[in-house]
Coordinates of N, CA, C and O in Angstrom, one line a residue:
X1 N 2.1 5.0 -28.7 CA 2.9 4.0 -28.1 C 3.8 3.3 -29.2 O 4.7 2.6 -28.8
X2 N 3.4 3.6 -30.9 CA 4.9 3.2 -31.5 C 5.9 3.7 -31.5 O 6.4 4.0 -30.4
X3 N 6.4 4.0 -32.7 CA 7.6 4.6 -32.6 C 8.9 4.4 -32.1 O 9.2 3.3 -31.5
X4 N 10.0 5.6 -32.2 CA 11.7 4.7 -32.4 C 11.9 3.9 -30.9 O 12.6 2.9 -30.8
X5 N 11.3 4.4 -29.8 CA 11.5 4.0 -28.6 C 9.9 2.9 -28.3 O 8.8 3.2 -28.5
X6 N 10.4 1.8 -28.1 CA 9.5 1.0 -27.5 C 8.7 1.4 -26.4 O 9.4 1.7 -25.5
X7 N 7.2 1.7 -26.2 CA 6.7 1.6 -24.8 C 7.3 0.8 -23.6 O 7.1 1.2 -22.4
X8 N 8.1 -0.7 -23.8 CA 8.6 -1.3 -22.6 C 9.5 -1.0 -21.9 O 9.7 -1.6 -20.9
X9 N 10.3 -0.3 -22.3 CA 11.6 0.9 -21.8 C 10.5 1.4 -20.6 O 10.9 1.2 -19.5
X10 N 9.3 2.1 -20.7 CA 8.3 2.6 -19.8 C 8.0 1.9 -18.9 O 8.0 2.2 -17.8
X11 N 7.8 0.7 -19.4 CA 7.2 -0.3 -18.2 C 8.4 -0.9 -17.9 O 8.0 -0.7 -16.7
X12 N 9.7 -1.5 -17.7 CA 10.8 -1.9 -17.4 C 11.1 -0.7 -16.2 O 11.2 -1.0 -15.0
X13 N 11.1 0.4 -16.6 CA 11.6 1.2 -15.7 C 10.6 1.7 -14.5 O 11.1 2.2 -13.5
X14 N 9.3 1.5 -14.6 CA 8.4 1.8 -13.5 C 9.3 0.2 -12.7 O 10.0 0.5 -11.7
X15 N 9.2 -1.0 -13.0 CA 9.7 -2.1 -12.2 C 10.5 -2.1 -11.7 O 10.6 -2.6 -10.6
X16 N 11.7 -1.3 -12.3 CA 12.7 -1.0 -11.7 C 13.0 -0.4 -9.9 O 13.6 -0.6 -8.8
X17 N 12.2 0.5 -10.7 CA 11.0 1.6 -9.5 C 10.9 1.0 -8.1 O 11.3 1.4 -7.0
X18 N 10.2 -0.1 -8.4 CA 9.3 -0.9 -7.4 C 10.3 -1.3 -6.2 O 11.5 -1.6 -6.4
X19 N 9.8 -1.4 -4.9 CA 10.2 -1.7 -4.0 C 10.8 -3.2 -3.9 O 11.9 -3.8 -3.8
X20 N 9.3 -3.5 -4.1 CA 9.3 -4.8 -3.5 C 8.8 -5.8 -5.5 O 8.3 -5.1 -6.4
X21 N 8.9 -7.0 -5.6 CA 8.6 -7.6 -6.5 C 7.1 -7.5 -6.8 O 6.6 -6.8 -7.6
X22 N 6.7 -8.1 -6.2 CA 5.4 -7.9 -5.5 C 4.5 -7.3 -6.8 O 3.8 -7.9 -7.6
X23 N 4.9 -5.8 -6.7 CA 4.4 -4.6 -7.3 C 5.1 -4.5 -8.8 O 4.8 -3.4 -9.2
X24 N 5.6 -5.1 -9.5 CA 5.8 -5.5 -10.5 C 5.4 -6.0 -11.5 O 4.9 -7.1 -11.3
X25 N 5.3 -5.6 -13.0 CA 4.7 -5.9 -14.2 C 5.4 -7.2 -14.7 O 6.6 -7.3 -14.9
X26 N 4.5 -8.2 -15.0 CA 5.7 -9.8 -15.3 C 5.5 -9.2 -16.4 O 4.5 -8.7 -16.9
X27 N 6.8 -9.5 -16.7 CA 7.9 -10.3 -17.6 C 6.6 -10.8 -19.4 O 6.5 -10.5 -20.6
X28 N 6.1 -11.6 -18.6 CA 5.1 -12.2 -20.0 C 4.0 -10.7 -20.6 O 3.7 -10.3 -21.7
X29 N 3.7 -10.2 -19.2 CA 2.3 -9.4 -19.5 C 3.3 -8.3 -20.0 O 2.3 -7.6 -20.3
X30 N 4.2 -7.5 -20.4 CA 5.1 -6.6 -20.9 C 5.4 -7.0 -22.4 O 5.4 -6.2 -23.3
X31 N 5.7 -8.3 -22.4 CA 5.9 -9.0 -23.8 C 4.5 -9.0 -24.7 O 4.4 -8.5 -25.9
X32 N 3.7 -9.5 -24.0 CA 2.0 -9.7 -24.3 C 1.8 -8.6 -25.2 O 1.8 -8.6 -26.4
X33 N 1.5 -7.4 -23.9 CA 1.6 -6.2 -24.4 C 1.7 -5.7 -25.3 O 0.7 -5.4 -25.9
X34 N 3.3 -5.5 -25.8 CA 3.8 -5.1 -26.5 C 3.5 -5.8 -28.1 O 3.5 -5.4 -29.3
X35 N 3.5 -6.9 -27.6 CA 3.2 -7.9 -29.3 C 1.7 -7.2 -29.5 O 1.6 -6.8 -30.7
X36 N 0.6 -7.1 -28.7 CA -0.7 -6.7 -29.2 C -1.2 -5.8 -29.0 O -2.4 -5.6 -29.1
X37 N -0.1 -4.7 -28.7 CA -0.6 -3.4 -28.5 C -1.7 -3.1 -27.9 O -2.4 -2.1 -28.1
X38 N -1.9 -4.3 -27.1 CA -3.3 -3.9 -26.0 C -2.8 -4.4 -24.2 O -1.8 -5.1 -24.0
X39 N -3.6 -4.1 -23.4 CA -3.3 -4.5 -22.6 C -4.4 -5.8 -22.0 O -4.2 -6.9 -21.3
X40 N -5.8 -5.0 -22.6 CA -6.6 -6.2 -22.4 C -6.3 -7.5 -22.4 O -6.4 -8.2 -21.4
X41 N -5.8 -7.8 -23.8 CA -5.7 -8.5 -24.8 C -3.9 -9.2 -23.7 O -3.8 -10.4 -23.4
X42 N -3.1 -8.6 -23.5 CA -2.3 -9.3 -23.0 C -2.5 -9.9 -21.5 O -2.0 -10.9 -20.9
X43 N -3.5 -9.0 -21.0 CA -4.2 -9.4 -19.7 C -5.2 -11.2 -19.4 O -5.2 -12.0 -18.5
X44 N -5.7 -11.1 -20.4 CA -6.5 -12.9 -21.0 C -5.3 -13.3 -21.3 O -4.8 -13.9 -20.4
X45 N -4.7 -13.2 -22.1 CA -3.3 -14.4 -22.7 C -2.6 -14.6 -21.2 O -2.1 -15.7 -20.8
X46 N -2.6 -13.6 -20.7 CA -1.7 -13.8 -19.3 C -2.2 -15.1 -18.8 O -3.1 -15.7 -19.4
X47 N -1.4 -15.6 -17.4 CA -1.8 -16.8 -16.8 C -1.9 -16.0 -15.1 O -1.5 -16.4 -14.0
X48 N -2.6 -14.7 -15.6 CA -2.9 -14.5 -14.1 C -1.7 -13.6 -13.3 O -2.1 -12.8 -12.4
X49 N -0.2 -13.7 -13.8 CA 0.9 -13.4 -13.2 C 1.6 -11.8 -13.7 O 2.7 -11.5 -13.4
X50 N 1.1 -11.2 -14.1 CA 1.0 -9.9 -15.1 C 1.3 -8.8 -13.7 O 1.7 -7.7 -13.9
X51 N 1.0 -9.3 -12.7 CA 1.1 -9.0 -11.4 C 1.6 -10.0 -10.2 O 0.8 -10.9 -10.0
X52 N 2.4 -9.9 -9.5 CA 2.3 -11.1 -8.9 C 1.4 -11.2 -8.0 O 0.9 -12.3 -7.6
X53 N 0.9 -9.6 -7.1 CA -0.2 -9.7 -6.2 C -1.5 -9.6 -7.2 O -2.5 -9.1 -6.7
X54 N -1.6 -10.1 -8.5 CA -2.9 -10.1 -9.5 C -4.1 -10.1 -8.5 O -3.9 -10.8 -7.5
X55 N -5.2 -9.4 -8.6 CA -6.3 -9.6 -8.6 C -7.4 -8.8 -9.3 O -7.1 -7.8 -10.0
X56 N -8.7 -9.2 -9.2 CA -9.8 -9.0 -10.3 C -9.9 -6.9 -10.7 O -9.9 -6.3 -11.8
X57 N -10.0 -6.7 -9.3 CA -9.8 -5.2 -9.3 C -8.8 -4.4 -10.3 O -9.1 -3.6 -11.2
X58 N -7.6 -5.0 -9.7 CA -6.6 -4.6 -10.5 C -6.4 -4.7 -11.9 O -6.1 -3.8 -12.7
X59 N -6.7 -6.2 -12.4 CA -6.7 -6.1 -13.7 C -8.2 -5.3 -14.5 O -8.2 -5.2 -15.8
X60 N -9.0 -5.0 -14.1 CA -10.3 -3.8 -14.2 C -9.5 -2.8 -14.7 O -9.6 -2.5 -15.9
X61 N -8.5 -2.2 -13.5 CA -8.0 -0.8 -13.7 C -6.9 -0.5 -14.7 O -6.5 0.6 -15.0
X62 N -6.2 -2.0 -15.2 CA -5.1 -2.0 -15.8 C -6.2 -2.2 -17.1 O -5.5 -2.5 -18.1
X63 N -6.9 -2.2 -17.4 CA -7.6 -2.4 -18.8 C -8.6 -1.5 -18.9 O -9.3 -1.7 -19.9
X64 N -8.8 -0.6 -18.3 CA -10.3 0.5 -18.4 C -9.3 1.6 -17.4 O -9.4 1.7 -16.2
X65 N -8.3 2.4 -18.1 CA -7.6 3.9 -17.5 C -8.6 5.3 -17.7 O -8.4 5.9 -18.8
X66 N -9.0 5.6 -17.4 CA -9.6 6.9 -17.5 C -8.8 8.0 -18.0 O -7.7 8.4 -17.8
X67 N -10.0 8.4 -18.9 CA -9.2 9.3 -20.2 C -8.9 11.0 -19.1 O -9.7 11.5 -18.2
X68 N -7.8 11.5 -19.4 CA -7.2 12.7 -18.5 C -7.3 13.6 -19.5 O -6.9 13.3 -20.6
X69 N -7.8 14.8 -19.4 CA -8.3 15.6 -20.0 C -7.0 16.5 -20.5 O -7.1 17.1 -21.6
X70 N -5.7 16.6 -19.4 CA -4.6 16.9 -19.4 C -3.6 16.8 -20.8 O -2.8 17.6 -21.3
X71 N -4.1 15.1 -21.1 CA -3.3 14.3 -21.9 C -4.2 14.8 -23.7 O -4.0 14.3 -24.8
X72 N -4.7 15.6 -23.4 CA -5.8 16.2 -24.7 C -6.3 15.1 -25.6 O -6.9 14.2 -25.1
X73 N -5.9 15.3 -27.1 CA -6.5 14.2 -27.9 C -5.6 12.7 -28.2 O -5.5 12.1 -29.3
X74 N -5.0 12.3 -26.9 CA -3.7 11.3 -26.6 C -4.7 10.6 -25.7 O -4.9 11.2 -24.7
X75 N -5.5 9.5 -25.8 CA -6.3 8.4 -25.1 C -5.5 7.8 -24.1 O -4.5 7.6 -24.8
X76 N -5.3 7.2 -22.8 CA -4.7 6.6 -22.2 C -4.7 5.3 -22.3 O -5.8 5.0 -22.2
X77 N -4.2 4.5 -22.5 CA -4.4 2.6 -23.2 C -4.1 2.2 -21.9 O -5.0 1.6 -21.3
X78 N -2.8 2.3 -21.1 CA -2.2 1.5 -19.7 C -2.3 2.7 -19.2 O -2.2 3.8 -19.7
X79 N -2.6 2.4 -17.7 CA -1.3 3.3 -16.7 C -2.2 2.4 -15.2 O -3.3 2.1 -14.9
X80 N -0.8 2.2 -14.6 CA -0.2 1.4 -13.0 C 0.1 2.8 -12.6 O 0.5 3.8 -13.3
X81 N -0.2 2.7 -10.9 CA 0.5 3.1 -10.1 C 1.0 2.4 -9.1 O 0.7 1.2 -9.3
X82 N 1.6 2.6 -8.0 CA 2.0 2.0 -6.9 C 3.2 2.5 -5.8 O 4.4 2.5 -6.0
X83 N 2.5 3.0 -4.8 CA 3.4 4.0 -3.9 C 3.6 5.3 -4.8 O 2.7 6.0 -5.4
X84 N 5.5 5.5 -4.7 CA 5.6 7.1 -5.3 C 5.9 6.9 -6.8 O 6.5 7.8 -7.4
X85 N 5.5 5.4 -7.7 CA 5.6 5.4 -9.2 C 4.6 5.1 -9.7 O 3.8 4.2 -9.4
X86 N 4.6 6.1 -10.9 CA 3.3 5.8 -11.7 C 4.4 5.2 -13.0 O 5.6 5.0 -13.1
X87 N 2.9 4.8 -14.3 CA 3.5 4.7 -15.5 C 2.2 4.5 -16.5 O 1.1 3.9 -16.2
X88 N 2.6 5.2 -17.7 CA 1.1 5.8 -18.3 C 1.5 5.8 -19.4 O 2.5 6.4 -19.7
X89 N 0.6 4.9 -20.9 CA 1.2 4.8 -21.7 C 0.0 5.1 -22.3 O -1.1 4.7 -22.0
X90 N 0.4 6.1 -23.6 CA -0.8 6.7 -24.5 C -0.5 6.1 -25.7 O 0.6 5.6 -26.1
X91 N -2.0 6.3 -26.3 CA -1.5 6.1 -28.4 C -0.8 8.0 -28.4 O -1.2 9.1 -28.0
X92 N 0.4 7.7 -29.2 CA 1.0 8.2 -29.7 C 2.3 8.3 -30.2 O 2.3 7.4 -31.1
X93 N 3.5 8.8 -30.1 CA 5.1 8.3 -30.4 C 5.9 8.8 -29.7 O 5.3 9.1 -28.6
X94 N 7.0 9.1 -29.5 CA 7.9 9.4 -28.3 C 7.8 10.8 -28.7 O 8.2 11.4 -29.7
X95 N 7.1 11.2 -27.5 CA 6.8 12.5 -27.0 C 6.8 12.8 -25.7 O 7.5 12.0 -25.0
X96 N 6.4 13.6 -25.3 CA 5.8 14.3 -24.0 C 4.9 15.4 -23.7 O 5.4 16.5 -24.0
X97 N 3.7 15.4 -23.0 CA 2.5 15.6 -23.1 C 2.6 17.0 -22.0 O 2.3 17.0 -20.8
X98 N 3.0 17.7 -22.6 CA 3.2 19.1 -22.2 C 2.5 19.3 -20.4 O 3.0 19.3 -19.3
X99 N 1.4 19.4 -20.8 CA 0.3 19.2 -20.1 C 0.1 18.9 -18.8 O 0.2 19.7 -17.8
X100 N 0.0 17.3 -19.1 CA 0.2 16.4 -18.4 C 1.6 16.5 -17.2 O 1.6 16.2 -16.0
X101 N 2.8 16.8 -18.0 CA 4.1 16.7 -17.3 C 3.8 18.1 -16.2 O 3.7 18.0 -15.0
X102 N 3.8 19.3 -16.8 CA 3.8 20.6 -15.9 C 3.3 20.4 -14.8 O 3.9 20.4 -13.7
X103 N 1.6 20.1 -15.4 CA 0.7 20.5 -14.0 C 0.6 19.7 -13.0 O 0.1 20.1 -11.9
X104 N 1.2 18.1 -13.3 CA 1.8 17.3 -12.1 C 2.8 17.3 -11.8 O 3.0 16.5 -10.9
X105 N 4.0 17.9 -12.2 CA 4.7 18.5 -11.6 C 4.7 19.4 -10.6 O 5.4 19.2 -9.6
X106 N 3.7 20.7 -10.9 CA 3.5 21.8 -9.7 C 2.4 21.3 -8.6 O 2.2 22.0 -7.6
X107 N 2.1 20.5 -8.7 CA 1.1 19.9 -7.6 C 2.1 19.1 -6.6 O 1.7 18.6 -5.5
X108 N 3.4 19.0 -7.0 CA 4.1 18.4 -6.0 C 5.1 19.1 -4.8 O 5.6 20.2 -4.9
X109 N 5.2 18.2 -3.5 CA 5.6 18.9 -2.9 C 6.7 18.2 -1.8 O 6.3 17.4 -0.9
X110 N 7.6 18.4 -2.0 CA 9.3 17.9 -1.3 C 8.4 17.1 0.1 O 7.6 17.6 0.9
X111 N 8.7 15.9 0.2 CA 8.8 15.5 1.9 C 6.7 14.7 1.8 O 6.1 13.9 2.6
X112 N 6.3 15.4 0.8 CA 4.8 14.6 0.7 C 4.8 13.5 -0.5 O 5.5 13.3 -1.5
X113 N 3.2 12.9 0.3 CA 3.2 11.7 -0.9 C 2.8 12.5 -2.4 O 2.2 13.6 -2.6
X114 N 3.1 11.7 -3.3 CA 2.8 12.5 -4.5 C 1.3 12.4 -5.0 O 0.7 11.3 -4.8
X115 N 0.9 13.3 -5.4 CA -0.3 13.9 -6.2 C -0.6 13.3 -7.5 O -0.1 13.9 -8.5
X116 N -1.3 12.3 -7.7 CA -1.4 11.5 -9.2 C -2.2 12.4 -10.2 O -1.9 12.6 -11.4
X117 N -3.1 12.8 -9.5 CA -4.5 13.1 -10.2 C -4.4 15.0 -9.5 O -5.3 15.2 -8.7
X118 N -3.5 16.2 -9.8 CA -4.1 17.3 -9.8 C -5.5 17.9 -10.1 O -6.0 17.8 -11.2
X119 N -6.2 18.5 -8.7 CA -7.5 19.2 -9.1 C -6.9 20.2 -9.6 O -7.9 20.9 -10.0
X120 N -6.1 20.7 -9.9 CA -6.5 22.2 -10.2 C -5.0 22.3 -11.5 O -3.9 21.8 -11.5
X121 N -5.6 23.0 -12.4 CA -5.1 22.9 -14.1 C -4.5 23.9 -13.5 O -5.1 24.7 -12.9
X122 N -3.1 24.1 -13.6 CA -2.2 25.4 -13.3 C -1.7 26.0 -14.6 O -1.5 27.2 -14.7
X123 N -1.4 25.0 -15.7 CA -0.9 25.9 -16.2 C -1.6 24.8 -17.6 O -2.2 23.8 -17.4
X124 N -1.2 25.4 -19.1 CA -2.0 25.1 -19.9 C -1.2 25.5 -21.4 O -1.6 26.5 -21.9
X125 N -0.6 24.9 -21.9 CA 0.0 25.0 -23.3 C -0.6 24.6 -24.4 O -1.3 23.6 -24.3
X126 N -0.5 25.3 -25.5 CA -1.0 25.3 -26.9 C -0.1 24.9 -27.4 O 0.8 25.7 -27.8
X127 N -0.1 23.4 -27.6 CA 1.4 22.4 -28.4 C 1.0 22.2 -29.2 O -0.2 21.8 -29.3
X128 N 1.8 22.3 -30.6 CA 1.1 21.1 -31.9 C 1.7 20.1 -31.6 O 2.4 20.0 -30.7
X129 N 1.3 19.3 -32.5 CA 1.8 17.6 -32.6 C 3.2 17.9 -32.7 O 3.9 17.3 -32.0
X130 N 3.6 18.6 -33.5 CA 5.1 18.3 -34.3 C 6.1 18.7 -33.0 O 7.2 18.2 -32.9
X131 N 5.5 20.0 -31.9 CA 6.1 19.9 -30.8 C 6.5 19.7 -30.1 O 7.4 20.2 -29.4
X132 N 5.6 18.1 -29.8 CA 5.2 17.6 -28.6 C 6.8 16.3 -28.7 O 7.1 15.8 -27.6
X133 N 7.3 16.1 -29.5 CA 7.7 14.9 -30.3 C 9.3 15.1 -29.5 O 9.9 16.1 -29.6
X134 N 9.8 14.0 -28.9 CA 11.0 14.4 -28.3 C 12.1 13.1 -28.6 O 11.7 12.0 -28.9
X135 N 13.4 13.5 -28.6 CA 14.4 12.9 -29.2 C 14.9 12.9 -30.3 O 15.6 12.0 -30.8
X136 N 14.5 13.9 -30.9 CA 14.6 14.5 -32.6 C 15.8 15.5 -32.1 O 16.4 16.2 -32.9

């Protein structure tokens, strides 16, 4: 999540995304964020508004992501969804996670809702680090 591109470019643009406000990452909790490289941690500093529909659930799932086996040795720190946008921010640097991108990719399908969580691993690359690394 360091590196030449900020993670909030990620989160700016899932909001973008968003239909309605509602479904939206505030403004503070993005800033929070990003100063403490945690989300927990920007989650308590928050005043609750980090969401505007905040509640107890949600901030659970915005602080405890489940590690994706997809994303290999890249831990998940954030990821929101909502309707047809996700946004998923790992420790690592501006890359893209081979993996991860393919095989939810092929799980998708024109005219359906989209598929967050693929059961079935389609396809499977042997990336090094130095490959994975994009905008170079």
């Amino acid at each position: 999540h360091g590196g030449a591109v900020p993670f909030t470019h990620a989160l700016h643009a899932y909001n973008a995304l968003m239909p309605s406000s509602e479904d939206q990452l505030g403004h503070d909790f993005i800033n929070q964020f990003y100063e403490t490289q945690s989300p927990s941690l920007a989650i308590r500093s928050d005043d609750g508004s980090h969401l505007k529909s905040a509640n107890k659930e949600t901030k659970t799932k915005l602080s405890n992501p489940a590690n994706d086996e997809m994303y290999g040795n890249k831990p998940i720190i954030f990821q929101r969804e909502s309707n047809y946008v996700r946004v998923t921010v790992f420790r690592g640097g501006h890359e893209i996670i081979h993996n991860a991108a393919l095989n939810w990719l092929a799980a998708q399908r024109r005219g359906r809702p989209a598929i967050w969580n693929p059961r079935e691993i389609c396809y499977w690359m042997d990336v090094k680090d130095c490959e994975s690394q994009s905008g170079k």
